[in-house]
XYZ file of C-alpha atoms in Angstrom:
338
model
C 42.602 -18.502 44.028
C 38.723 -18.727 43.936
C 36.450 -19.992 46.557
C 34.906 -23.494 45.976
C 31.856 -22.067 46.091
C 32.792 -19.834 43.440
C 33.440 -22.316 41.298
C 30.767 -24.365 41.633
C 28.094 -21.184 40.902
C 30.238 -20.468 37.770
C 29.859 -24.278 36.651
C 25.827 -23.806 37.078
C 25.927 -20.836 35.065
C 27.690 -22.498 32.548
C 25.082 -25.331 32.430
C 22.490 -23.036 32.622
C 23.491 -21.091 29.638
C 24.135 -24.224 27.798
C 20.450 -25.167 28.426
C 19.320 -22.326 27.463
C 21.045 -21.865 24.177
C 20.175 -25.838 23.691
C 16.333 -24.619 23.657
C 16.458 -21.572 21.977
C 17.991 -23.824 18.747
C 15.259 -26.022 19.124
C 12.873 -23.195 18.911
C 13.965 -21.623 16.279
C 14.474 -24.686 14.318
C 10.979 -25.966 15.115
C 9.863 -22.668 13.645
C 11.827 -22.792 10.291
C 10.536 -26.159 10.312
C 6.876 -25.160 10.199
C 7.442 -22.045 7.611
C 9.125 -24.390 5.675
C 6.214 -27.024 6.041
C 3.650 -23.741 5.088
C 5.489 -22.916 1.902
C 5.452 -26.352 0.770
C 1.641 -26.637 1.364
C 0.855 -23.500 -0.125
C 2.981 -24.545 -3.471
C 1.199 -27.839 -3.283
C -2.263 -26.572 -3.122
C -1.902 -23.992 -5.741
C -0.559 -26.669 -8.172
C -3.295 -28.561 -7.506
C -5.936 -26.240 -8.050
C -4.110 -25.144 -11.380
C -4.353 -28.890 -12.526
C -8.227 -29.068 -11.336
C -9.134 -25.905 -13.071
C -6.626 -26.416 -16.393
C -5.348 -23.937 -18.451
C -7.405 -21.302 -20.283
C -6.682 -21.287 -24.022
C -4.548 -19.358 -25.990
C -5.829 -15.768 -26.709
C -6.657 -15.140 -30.349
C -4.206 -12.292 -31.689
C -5.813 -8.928 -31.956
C -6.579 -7.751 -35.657
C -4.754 -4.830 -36.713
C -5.463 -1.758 -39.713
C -3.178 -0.446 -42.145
C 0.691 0.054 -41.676
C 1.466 3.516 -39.637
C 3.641 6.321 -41.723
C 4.809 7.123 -37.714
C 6.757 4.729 -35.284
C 5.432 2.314 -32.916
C 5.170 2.551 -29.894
C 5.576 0.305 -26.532
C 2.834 0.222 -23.732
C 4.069 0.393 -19.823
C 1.666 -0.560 -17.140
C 2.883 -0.032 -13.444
C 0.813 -2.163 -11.563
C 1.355 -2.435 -7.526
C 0.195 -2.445 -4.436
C -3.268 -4.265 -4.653
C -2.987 -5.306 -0.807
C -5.730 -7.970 -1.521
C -7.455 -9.112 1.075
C -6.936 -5.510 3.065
C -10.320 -4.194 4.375
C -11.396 -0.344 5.297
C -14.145 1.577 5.108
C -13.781 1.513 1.171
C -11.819 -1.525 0.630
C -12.256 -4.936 0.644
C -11.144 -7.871 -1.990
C -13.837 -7.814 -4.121
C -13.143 -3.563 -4.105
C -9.744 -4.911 -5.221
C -10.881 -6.818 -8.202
C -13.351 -3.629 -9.516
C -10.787 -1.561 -9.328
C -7.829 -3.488 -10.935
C -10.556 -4.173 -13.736
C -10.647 -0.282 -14.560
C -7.946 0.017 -14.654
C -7.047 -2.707 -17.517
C -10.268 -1.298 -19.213
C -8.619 2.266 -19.083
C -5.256 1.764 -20.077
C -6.954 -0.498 -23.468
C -8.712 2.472 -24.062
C -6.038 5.241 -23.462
C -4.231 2.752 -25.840
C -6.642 2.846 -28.628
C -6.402 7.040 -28.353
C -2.854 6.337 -28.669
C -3.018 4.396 -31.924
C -5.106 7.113 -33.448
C -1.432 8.385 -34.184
C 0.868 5.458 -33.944
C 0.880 1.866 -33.781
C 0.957 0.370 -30.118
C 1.531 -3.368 -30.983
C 3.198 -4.400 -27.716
C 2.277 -3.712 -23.959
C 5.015 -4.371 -20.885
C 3.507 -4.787 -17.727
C 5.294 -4.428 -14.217
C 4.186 -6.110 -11.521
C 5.636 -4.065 -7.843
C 4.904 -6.439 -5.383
C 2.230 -6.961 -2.328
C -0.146 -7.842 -4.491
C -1.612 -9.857 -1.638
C -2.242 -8.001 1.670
C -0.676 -11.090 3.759
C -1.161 -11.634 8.067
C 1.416 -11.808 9.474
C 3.794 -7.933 8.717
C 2.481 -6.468 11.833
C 0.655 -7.402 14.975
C -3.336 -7.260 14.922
C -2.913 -7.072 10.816
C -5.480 -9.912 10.938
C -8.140 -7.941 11.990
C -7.665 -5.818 8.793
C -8.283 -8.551 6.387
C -11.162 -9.493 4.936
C -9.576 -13.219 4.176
C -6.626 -15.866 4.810
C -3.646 -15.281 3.256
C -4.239 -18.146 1.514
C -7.495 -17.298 0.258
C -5.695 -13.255 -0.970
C -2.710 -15.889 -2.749
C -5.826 -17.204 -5.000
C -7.327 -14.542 -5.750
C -4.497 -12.518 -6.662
C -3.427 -15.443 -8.701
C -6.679 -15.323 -10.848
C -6.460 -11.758 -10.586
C -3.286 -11.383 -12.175
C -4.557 -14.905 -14.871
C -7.530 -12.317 -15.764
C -5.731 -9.438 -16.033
C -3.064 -10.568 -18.707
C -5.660 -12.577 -20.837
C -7.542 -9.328 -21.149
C -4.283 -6.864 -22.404
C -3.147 -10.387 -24.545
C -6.742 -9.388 -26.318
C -5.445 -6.384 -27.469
C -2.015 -6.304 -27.859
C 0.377 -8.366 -30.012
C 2.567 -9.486 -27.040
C 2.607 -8.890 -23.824
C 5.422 -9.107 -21.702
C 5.890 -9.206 -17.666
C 8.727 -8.735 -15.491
C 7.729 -9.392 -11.544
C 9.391 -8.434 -8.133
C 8.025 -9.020 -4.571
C 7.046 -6.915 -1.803
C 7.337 -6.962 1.917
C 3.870 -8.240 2.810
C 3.894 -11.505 0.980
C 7.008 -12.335 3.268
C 5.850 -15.934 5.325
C 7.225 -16.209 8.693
C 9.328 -13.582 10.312
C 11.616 -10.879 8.679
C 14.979 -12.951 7.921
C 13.107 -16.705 8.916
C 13.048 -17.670 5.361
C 14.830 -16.624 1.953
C 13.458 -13.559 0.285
C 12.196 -15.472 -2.516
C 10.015 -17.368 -0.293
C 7.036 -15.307 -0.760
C 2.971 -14.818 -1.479
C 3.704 -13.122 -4.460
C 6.396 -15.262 -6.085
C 3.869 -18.296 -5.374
C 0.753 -15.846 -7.086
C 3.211 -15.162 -9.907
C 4.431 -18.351 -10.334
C 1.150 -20.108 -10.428
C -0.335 -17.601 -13.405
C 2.723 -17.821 -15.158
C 1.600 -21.592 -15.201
C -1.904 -20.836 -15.379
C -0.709 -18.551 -18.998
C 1.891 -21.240 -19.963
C -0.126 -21.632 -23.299
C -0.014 -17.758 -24.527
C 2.343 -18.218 -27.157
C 2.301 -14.643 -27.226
C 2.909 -13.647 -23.591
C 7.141 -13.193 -22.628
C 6.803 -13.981 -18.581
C 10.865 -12.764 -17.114
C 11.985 -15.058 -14.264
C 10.679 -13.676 -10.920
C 11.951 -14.004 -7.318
C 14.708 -11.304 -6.706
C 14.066 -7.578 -5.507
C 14.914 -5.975 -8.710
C 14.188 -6.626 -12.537
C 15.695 -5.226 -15.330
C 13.250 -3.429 -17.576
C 14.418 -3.675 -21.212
C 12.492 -2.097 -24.097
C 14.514 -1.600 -26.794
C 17.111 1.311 -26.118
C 14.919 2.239 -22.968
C 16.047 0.693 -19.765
C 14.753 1.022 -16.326
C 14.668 -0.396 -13.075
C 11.502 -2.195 -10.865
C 11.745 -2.541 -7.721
C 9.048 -2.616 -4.506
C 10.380 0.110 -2.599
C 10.961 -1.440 1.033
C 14.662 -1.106 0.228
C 14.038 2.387 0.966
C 13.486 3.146 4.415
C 11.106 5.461 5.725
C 11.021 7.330 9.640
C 7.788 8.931 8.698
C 6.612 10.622 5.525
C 7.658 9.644 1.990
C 10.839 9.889 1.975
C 12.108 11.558 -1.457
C 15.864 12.516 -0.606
C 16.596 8.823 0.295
C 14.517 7.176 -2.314
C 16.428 10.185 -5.116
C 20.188 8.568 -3.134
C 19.215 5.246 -3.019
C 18.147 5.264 -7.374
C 21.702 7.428 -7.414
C 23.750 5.042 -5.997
C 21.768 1.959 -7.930
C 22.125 3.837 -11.041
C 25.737 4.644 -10.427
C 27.257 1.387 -10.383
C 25.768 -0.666 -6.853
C 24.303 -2.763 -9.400
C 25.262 -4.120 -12.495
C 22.774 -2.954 -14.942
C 21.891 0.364 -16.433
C 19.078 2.029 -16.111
C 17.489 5.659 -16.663
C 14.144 5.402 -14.513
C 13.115 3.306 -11.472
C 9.849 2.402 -10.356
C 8.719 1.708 -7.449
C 5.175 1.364 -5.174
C 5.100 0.260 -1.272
C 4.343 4.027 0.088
C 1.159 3.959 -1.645
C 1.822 7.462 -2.738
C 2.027 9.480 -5.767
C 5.303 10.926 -6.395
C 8.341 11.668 -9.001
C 11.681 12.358 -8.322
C 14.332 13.811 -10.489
C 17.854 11.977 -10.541
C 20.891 13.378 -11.424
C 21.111 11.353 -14.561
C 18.358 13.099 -15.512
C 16.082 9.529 -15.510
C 13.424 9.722 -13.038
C 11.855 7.894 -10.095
C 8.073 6.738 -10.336
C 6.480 6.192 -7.332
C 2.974 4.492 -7.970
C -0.044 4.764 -5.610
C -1.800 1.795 -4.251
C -4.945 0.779 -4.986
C -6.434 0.524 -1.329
C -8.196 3.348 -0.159
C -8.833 4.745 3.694
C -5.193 2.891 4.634
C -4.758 3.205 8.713
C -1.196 3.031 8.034
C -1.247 6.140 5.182
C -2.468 7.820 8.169
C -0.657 6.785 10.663
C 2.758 6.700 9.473
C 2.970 8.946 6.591
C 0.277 11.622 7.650
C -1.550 11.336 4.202
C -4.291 9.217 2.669
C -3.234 8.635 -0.576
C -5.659 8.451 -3.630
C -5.669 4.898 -5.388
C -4.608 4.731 -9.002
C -1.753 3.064 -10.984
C 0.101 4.057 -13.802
C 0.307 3.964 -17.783
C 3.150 4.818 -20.059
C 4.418 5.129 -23.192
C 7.986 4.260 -24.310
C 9.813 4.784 -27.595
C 11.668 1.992 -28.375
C 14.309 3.270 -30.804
C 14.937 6.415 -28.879
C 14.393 5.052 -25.520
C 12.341 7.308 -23.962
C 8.997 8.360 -22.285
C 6.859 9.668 -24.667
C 3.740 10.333 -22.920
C 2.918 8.619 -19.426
C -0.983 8.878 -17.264
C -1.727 8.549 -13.529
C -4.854 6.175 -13.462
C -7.341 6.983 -10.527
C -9.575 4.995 -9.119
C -12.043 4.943 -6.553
């Protein structure tokens, strides 16, 4: 039989243990609450500032020459990793928007080179995810911004506005498709839904902002993965945080990973993947014979490119073009900046 004494320390353990978990729920509920509360303002704001600044007007449809003997052909544009709001030695927001700007300029003008041969009525654009640098992925990350995450939501909003108006200009249609990337999470890993994130709210908001482009096709946003259809060419956007990394890029999981997704974890099908997140420039070869497109960033002098993956990568983005009818890559460009 055991002691009284016994007993009675067991019963204070209990109660202690009870306390504790007591206040620990509390905690953690108090700080759902206020992520929650965050997300809610953010959404509010943004909607208001789209209502005070309207919509801009539709885009006038580009004019076009004479039919093509040859077939058309479809525009691709990778675009990821813009970390506005990061700073370095030769980044900063407003680096961002120069650079992001080229690169629209560019692939119009690769385009028109393009259309010396063939018609290029319709451009696709894929947008990877941490568009917005965020605050909160890492400790001391704050002191490598140049702004709020609030303030980088904006601006990558506008960015993004700006960026379709100018390839609605000179294409026919323009279509997006969307998925977010680790540093727009709010609140810590696995505090709030996936979905809830700075670069769903940034595409959300332009998608509003571009609600009057007749001629713009925006794909519902919010999960890790879109389907990339272009007539018999399929493929496969995702950020590339579902890959994990122990230093380096890592190719043979990122070439397993796109195996297994391509080999029936999912239920789509898919030749190529895409991906950004190790702001590196790389392609892998699958066994399918589709291939995996890893797109650099566009910051420059990244502290964590030399850190973690012992490399500063080179800032560019990348260009394709796809035949629809016989759904492949017909040509494809690494755009460098900076």
């Amino acid at each position: 039989m055991p002691a009284l004494g016994d007993e009675i320390a067991a019963d204070e353990r209990i109660r202690d243990l009870e306390q504790t978990c007591v206040r620990l729920q509390r905690q953690l509920a108090s700080a759902k609450a206020r992520t929650v509360d965050l997300v809610a303002a953010v959404e509010r704001a943004a909607h208001d500032a789209a209502v005070i600044v309207g919509r801009p007007v539709a885009v006038a449809a580009p004019k076009r020459s004479k039919a093509s003997k040859h077939d058309a052909e479809v525009c691709l544009v990778h675009l990821t990793d813009w970390q506005m709001g990061k700073v370095s030695e030769t980044y900063s927001t407003d680096v961002c928007i120069e650079r992001v700007r080229e690169v629209v300029a560019r692939v119009r003008r690769i385009t028109e080179v393009q259309r010396a041969d063939h018609p290029v009525r319709d451009c696709v654009v894929m947008l990877g995810g941490d568009h917005v640098e965020g605050q909160g992925i890492f400790p001391g990350q704050a002191h490598e911004t140049d702004s709020t995450s609030y303030a980088q939501l904006f601006a990558a909003t506008n960015l993004i506005t700006e960026t379709i108006l100018s390839l609605l200009a000179d294409f026919d249609r323009v279509t997006v498709y969307a998925v977010p990337g680790n540093h727009g999470r709010i609140g810590r890993k696995g505090d709030e839904a996936r979905e809830s994130n700075l670069d769903n709210i940034a595409y959300g908001f332009a998608r509003q902002q571009l609600s009057d482009q007749s001629r713009l096709i925006w794909h519902d946003h919010g999960h890790w993965y879109q389907h990339v259809i272009i007539g018999e060419y399929r493929a496969l956007l995702v950020h590339g945080d579902q890959v994990k990394s122990f230093g380096g890029t890592p190719a043979f999981a990122i070439a397993r990973k796109a195996t297994a997704w391509s080999s029936g974890a999912l239920p789509v099908s898919f030749s190529d993947v895409f991906i950004g997140h190790y702001h590196q420039n790389l392609v892998v070869t699958l066994p399918n014979s589709g291939q995996v497109r890893m797109t650099p960033a566009l910051e420059s002098d990244s502290q964590y490119a030399s850190e973690f993956m012992a490399s500063r990568g080179r800032p560019g983005q990348r260009c394709l073009f796809v035949h629809p009818e016989r759904g492949i890559v017909t040509g494809e460009y690494l755009i460098w900046v900076g």
